[in-house]
Amino acid sequence: MTPPVNSPAIKVVKSVREQVSAEEWQTRVDLAACYRLTAMYGMTEMIANHISCRVPGSHDHFLTNPYGMLYEGIDASCLIKVAIDGNVARHDVDCVAHTHTPAGMAVSAMECGLLPLAQTSMRFLHIAYHDFEGIADDVGERERLVKDLGDHEAMVLRNHGLLVVGRTIPATFNLLYRMERACEVQVMALSCNTKLISPPQEVLEKTFDKVKPRPNLPNRNGELAWPALLRKLDRVDTSYRN
């Protein structure tokens, strides 16, 4: 039975649209949409994980989800603004997403790492890896995470899950979706108990060079698909815009 609106089980968040800049509001809407899309495509683990984005015009504040909410219920106003304790690690990164999906966790436990088995996978020919250190509540691990990530856009957290970074929310979601798909392909291919083929290394490198991110250039697939993804969300539920 659904509790009444005035029940303490439900926390109603008033819209903050009039309290923030137009740029921050748009970022909030896009970030809320990213959470909803991540849920829609089955890349969630209940209330765990996070997607965060830098507040426009700020180098020391970011937006993220309040712990305890399902991704499918995130909206623009419920996102919380958090101050960063420390220096900005990557000035070219505004958005970070981390997931615990079955396929991502499975690949994270494979010694071989993420393999370039299909064209989608070749986007991740060169990515970072970070060894498992236990539950990520050690502040000291931040420096090691940043060091291991380096200038890559994606990282496999060994025995843990996936992490991707991007200059924009659309680019980050696009990357997350494609990395998840690459992991799914790998789990499926390895389960077939048959010999797998791989293109020559020079072909792999050539393919990666065509799809790798370019400094100061937009992520074409991410930005191009984003309006269509928002329309997809709007056909189902527009409340992420609240």
PDB file of N, CA and C in Angstrom, residues 106-167:
ATOM      1  N   ALA A 106      31.606  -9.207 -13.371  1.00  0.00           N
ATOM      2  CA  ALA A 106      32.200 -10.445 -13.876  1.00  0.00           C
ATOM      3  C   ALA A 106      33.520 -10.158 -14.584  1.00  0.00           C
ATOM      4  N   VAL A 107      33.530  -9.164 -15.460  1.00  0.00           N
ATOM      5  CA  VAL A 107      34.757  -8.810 -16.179  1.00  0.00           C
ATOM      6  C   VAL A 107      35.818  -8.290 -15.215  1.00  0.00           C
ATOM      7  N   SER A 108      35.383  -7.601 -14.179  1.00  0.00           N
ATOM      8  CA  SER A 108      36.345  -7.053 -13.219  1.00  0.00           C
ATOM      9  C   SER A 108      37.112  -8.154 -12.484  1.00  0.00           C
ATOM     10  N   ALA A 109      36.562  -9.359 -12.481  1.00  0.00           N
ATOM     11  CA  ALA A 109      37.212 -10.490 -11.820  1.00  0.00           C
ATOM     12  C   ALA A 109      38.036 -11.339 -12.795  1.00  0.00           C
ATOM     13  N   MET A 110      38.031 -10.996 -14.076  1.00  0.00           N
ATOM     14  CA  MET A 110      38.772 -11.754 -15.079  1.00  0.00           C
ATOM     15  C   MET A 110      40.193 -11.226 -15.201  1.00  0.00           C
ATOM     16  N   GLU A 111      41.157 -12.109 -15.095  1.00  0.00           N
ATOM     17  CA  GLU A 111      42.562 -11.709 -15.196  1.00  0.00           C
ATOM     18  C   GLU A 111      42.868 -11.047 -16.534  1.00  0.00           C
ATOM     19  N   CYS A 112      42.157 -11.461 -17.585  1.00  0.00           N
ATOM     20  CA  CYS A 112      42.407 -10.928 -18.931  1.00  0.00           C
ATOM     21  C   CYS A 112      41.929  -9.495 -19.093  1.00  0.00           C
ATOM     22  N   GLY A 113      41.073  -9.018 -18.181  1.00  0.00           N
ATOM     23  CA  GLY A 113      40.517  -7.680 -18.320  1.00  0.00           C
ATOM     24  C   GLY A 113      39.478  -7.623 -19.425  1.00  0.00           C
ATOM     25  N   LEU A 114      39.197  -6.416 -19.902  1.00  0.00           N
ATOM     26  CA  LEU A 114      38.193  -6.227 -20.950  1.00  0.00           C
ATOM     27  C   LEU A 114      38.840  -6.452 -22.312  1.00  0.00           C
ATOM     28  N   LEU A 115      38.321  -7.443 -23.044  1.00  0.00           N
ATOM     29  CA  LEU A 115      38.923  -7.851 -24.313  1.00  0.00           C
ATOM     30  C   LEU A 115      38.273  -7.142 -25.506  1.00  0.00           C
ATOM     31  N   PRO A 116      39.040  -6.853 -26.565  1.00  0.00           N
ATOM     32  CA  PRO A 116      38.493  -6.200 -27.766  1.00  0.00           C
ATOM     33  C   PRO A 116      37.833  -7.215 -28.692  1.00  0.00           C
ATOM     34  N   LEU A 117      36.732  -7.797 -28.243  1.00  0.00           N
ATOM     35  CA  LEU A 117      36.095  -8.887 -28.973  1.00  0.00           C
ATOM     36  C   LEU A 117      35.196  -8.423 -30.108  1.00  0.00           C
ATOM     37  N   ALA A 118      34.698  -7.209 -30.036  1.00  0.00           N
ATOM     38  CA  ALA A 118      33.793  -6.678 -31.053  1.00  0.00           C
ATOM     39  C   ALA A 118      34.077  -5.189 -31.225  1.00  0.00           C
ATOM     40  N   GLN A 119      33.519  -4.604 -32.255  1.00  0.00           N
ATOM     41  CA  GLN A 119      33.787  -3.196 -32.538  1.00  0.00           C
ATOM     42  C   GLN A 119      33.498  -2.305 -31.342  1.00  0.00           C
ATOM     43  N   THR A 120      32.382  -2.567 -30.670  1.00  0.00           N
ATOM     44  CA  THR A 120      32.044  -1.777 -29.476  1.00  0.00           C
ATOM     45  C   THR A 120      33.127  -1.889 -28.417  1.00  0.00           C
ATOM     46  N   SER A 121      33.682  -3.093 -28.267  1.00  0.00           N
ATOM     47  CA  SER A 121      34.707  -3.332 -27.254  1.00  0.00           C
ATOM     48  C   SER A 121      36.020  -2.629 -27.574  1.00  0.00           C
ATOM     49  N   MET A 122      36.274  -2.379 -28.854  1.00  0.00           N
ATOM     50  CA  MET A 122      37.549  -1.795 -29.254  1.00  0.00           C
ATOM     51  C   MET A 122      37.688  -0.347 -28.798  1.00  0.00           C
ATOM     52  N   ARG A 123      36.575   0.271 -28.435  1.00  0.00           N
ATOM     53  CA  ARG A 123      36.612   1.606 -27.825  1.00  0.00           C
ATOM     54  C   ARG A 123      37.436   1.560 -26.539  1.00  0.00           C
ATOM     55  N   PHE A 124      37.505   0.371 -25.929  1.00  0.00           N
ATOM     56  CA  PHE A 124      38.159   0.212 -24.629  1.00  0.00           C
ATOM     57  C   PHE A 124      39.449  -0.586 -24.730  1.00  0.00           C
ATOM     58  N   LEU A 125      40.110  -0.448 -25.886  1.00  0.00           N
ATOM     59  CA  LEU A 125      41.376  -1.140 -26.082  1.00  0.00           C
ATOM     60  C   LEU A 125      42.407  -0.689 -25.059  1.00  0.00           C
ATOM     61  N   HIS A 126      42.391   0.604 -24.733  1.00  0.00           N
ATOM     62  CA  HIS A 126      43.319   1.148 -23.742  1.00  0.00           C
ATOM     63  C   HIS A 126      42.512   1.804 -22.619  1.00  0.00           C
ATOM     64  N   ILE A 127      42.418   1.118 -21.499  1.00  0.00           N
ATOM     65  CA  ILE A 127      41.705   1.651 -20.339  1.00  0.00           C
ATOM     66  C   ILE A 127      42.544   1.406 -19.093  1.00  0.00           C
ATOM     67  N   ALA A 128      42.065   1.889 -17.967  1.00  0.00           N
ATOM     68  CA  ALA A 128      42.795   1.762 -16.710  1.00  0.00           C
ATOM     69  C   ALA A 128      42.227   0.625 -15.860  1.00  0.00           C
ATOM     70  N   TYR A 129      43.044   0.173 -14.919  1.00  0.00           N
ATOM     71  CA  TYR A 129      42.643  -0.862 -13.973  1.00  0.00           C
ATOM     72  C   TYR A 129      43.089  -0.446 -12.568  1.00  0.00           C
ATOM     73  N   HIS A 130      42.246  -0.736 -11.591  1.00  0.00           N
ATOM     74  CA  HIS A 130      42.570  -0.404 -10.200  1.00  0.00           C
ATOM     75  C   HIS A 130      42.298  -1.633  -9.345  1.00  0.00           C
ATOM     76  N   ASP A 131      43.296  -2.083  -8.614  1.00  0.00           N
ATOM     77  CA  ASP A 131      43.150  -3.283  -7.797  1.00  0.00           C
ATOM     78  C   ASP A 131      42.235  -3.046  -6.602  1.00  0.00           C
ATOM     79  N   PHE A 132      41.527  -4.087  -6.219  1.00  0.00           N
ATOM     80  CA  PHE A 132      40.571  -4.003  -5.108  1.00  0.00           C
ATOM     81  C   PHE A 132      41.308  -3.790  -3.789  1.00  0.00           C
ATOM     82  N   GLU A 133      40.847  -2.838  -3.006  1.00  0.00           N
ATOM     83  CA  GLU A 133      41.447  -2.531  -1.707  1.00  0.00           C
ATOM     84  C   GLU A 133      40.464  -2.718  -0.562  1.00  0.00           C
ATOM     85  N   GLY A 134      39.289  -3.268  -0.847  1.00  0.00           N
ATOM     86  CA  GLY A 134      38.257  -3.380   0.173  1.00  0.00           C
ATOM     87  C   GLY A 134      37.178  -2.331  -0.045  1.00  0.00           C
ATOM     88  N   ILE A 135      36.229  -2.232   0.885  1.00  0.00           N
ATOM     89  CA  ILE A 135      35.169  -1.229   0.790  1.00  0.00           C
ATOM     90  C   ILE A 135      35.805   0.152   0.652  1.00  0.00           C
ATOM     91  N   ALA A 136      35.340   0.910  -0.334  1.00  0.00           N
ATOM     92  CA  ALA A 136      35.987   2.185  -0.673  1.00  0.00           C
ATOM     93  C   ALA A 136      35.627   3.289   0.313  1.00  0.00           C
ATOM     94  N   ASP A 137      36.094   3.150   1.551  1.00  0.00           N
ATOM     95  CA  ASP A 137      35.864   4.202   2.542  1.00  0.00           C
ATOM     96  C   ASP A 137      37.171   4.743   3.106  1.00  0.00           C
ATOM     97  N   ASP A 138      38.275   4.388   2.468  1.00  0.00           N
ATOM     98  CA  ASP A 138      39.586   4.895   2.862  1.00  0.00           C
ATOM     99  C   ASP A 138      39.896   6.129   2.021  1.00  0.00           C
ATOM    100  N   VAL A 139      39.956   7.278   2.667  1.00  0.00           N
ATOM    101  CA  VAL A 139      40.206   8.522   1.943  1.00  0.00           C
ATOM    102  C   VAL A 139      41.515   8.448   1.161  1.00  0.00           C
ATOM    103  N   GLY A 140      42.471   7.720   1.678  1.00  0.00           N
ATOM    104  CA  GLY A 140      43.760   7.615   1.013  1.00  0.00           C
ATOM    105  C   GLY A 140      43.698   6.930  -0.334  1.00  0.00           C
ATOM    106  N   GLU A 141      42.622   6.168  -0.572  1.00  0.00           N
ATOM    107  CA  GLU A 141      42.505   5.470  -1.852  1.00  0.00           C
ATOM    108  C   GLU A 141      42.224   6.441  -2.996  1.00  0.00           C
ATOM    109  N   ARG A 142      41.739   7.641  -2.678  1.00  0.00           N
ATOM    110  CA  ARG A 142      41.427   8.608  -3.733  1.00  0.00           C
ATOM    111  C   ARG A 142      42.627   8.870  -4.622  1.00  0.00           C
ATOM    112  N   GLU A 143      43.795   9.092  -4.015  1.00  0.00           N
ATOM    113  CA  GLU A 143      44.987   9.397  -4.791  1.00  0.00           C
ATOM    114  C   GLU A 143      45.374   8.232  -5.686  1.00  0.00           C
ATOM    115  N   ARG A 144      45.202   7.008  -5.191  1.00  0.00           N
ATOM    116  CA  ARG A 144      45.554   5.840  -5.990  1.00  0.00           C
ATOM    117  C   ARG A 144      44.559   5.644  -7.136  1.00  0.00           C
ATOM    118  N   LEU A 145      43.302   5.948  -6.904  1.00  0.00           N
ATOM    119  CA  LEU A 145      42.305   5.878  -7.972  1.00  0.00           C
ATOM    120  C   LEU A 145      42.632   6.875  -9.084  1.00  0.00           C
ATOM    121  N   VAL A 146      42.942   8.103  -8.692  1.00  0.00           N
ATOM    122  CA  VAL A 146      43.274   9.145  -9.667  1.00  0.00           C
ATOM    123  C   VAL A 146      44.539   8.763 -10.433  1.00  0.00           C
ATOM    124  N   LYS A 147      45.535   8.235  -9.733  1.00  0.00           N
ATOM    125  CA  LYS A 147      46.784   7.837 -10.377  1.00  0.00           C
ATOM    126  C   LYS A 147      46.549   6.716 -11.378  1.00  0.00           C
ATOM    127  N   ASP A 148      45.759   5.714 -10.988  1.00  0.00           N
ATOM    128  CA  ASP A 148      45.496   4.586 -11.879  1.00  0.00           C
ATOM    129  C   ASP A 148      44.649   5.006 -13.085  1.00  0.00           C
ATOM    130  N   LEU A 149      43.710   5.915 -12.874  1.00  0.00           N
ATOM    131  CA  LEU A 149      42.885   6.392 -13.987  1.00  0.00           C
ATOM    132  C   LEU A 149      43.727   7.129 -15.019  1.00  0.00           C
ATOM    133  N   GLY A 150      44.677   7.931 -14.547  1.00  0.00           N
ATOM    134  CA  GLY A 150      45.539   8.679 -15.460  1.00  0.00           C
ATOM    135  C   GLY A 150      44.722   9.548 -16.394  1.00  0.00           C
ATOM    136  N   ASP A 151      44.994   9.455 -17.700  1.00  0.00           N
ATOM    137  CA  ASP A 151      44.244  10.247 -18.674  1.00  0.00           C
ATOM    138  C   ASP A 151      43.241   9.394 -19.438  1.00  0.00           C
ATOM    139  N   HIS A 152      42.903   8.217 -18.896  1.00  0.00           N
ATOM    140  CA  HIS A 152      41.918   7.349 -19.538  1.00  0.00           C
ATOM    141  C   HIS A 152      40.498   7.829 -19.256  1.00  0.00           C
ATOM    142  N   GLU A 153      39.566   7.381 -20.071  1.00  0.00           N
ATOM    143  CA  GLU A 153      38.162   7.736 -19.875  1.00  0.00           C
ATOM    144  C   GLU A 153      37.370   6.614 -19.210  1.00  0.00           C
ATOM    145  N   ALA A 154      37.987   5.452 -19.029  1.00  0.00           N
ATOM    146  CA  ALA A 154      37.290   4.319 -18.432  1.00  0.00           C
ATOM    147  C   ALA A 154      38.260   3.507 -17.579  1.00  0.00           C
ATOM    148  N   MET A 155      37.723   2.898 -16.523  1.00  0.00           N
ATOM    149  CA  MET A 155      38.561   2.096 -15.637  1.00  0.00           C
ATOM    150  C   MET A 155      37.758   0.924 -15.094  1.00  0.00           C
ATOM    151  N   VAL A 156      38.392  -0.247 -15.080  1.00  0.00           N
ATOM    152  CA  VAL A 156      37.812  -1.420 -14.437  1.00  0.00           C
ATOM    153  C   VAL A 156      38.334  -1.459 -13.010  1.00  0.00           C
ATOM    154  N   LEU A 157      37.421  -1.451 -12.069  1.00  0.00           N
ATOM    155  CA  LEU A 157      37.784  -1.583 -10.658  1.00  0.00           C
ATOM    156  C   LEU A 157      37.789  -3.077 -10.351  1.00  0.00           C
ATOM    157  N   ARG A 158      38.950  -3.667 -10.199  1.00  0.00           N
ATOM    158  CA  ARG A 158      39.092  -5.101 -10.048  1.00  0.00           C
ATOM    159  C   ARG A 158      38.212  -5.644  -8.915  1.00  0.00           C
ATOM    160  N   ASN A 159      37.510  -6.744  -9.206  1.00  0.00           N
ATOM    161  CA  ASN A 159      36.637  -7.399  -8.223  1.00  0.00           C
ATOM    162  C   ASN A 159      35.599  -6.444  -7.647  1.00  0.00           C
ATOM    163  N   HIS A 160      35.189  -5.474  -8.456  1.00  0.00           N
ATOM    164  CA  HIS A 160      34.314  -4.412  -7.941  1.00  0.00           C
ATOM    165  C   HIS A 160      33.289  -3.972  -8.984  1.00  0.00           C
ATOM    166  N   GLY A 161      33.739  -3.312 -10.053  1.00  0.00           N
ATOM    167  CA  GLY A 161      32.787  -2.799 -11.029  1.00  0.00           C
ATOM    168  C   GLY A 161      33.465  -1.907 -12.050  1.00  0.00           C
ATOM    169  N   LEU A 162      32.695  -0.965 -12.604  1.00  0.00           N
ATOM    170  CA  LEU A 162      33.184  -0.102 -13.677  1.00  0.00           C
ATOM    171  C   LEU A 162      33.144   1.364 -13.266  1.00  0.00           C
ATOM    172  N   LEU A 163      34.012   2.165 -13.880  1.00  0.00           N
ATOM    173  CA  LEU A 163      34.022   3.609 -13.656  1.00  0.00           C
ATOM    174  C   LEU A 163      34.364   4.298 -14.967  1.00  0.00           C
ATOM    175  N   VAL A 164      33.590   5.323 -15.317  1.00  0.00           N
ATOM    176  CA  VAL A 164      33.854   6.095 -16.533  1.00  0.00           C
ATOM    177  C   VAL A 164      33.793   7.582 -16.213  1.00  0.00           C
ATOM    178  N   VAL A 165      34.494   8.379 -17.007  1.00  0.00           N
ATOM    179  CA  VAL A 165      34.499   9.826 -16.824  1.00  0.00           C
ATOM    180  C   VAL A 165      34.311  10.498 -18.180  1.00  0.00           C
ATOM    181  N   GLY A 166      33.732  11.700 -18.158  1.00  0.00           N
ATOM    182  CA  GLY A 166      33.523  12.423 -19.403  1.00  0.00           C
ATOM    183  C   GLY A 166      33.461  13.918 -19.201  1.00  0.00           C
ATOM    184  N   ARG A 167      33.567  14.656 -20.297  1.00  0.00           N
ATOM    185  CA  ARG A 167      33.496  16.116 -20.228  1.00  0.00           C
ATOM    186  C   ARG A 167      32.061  16.595 -20.031  1.00  0.00           C
TER     187      ARG A 167
END
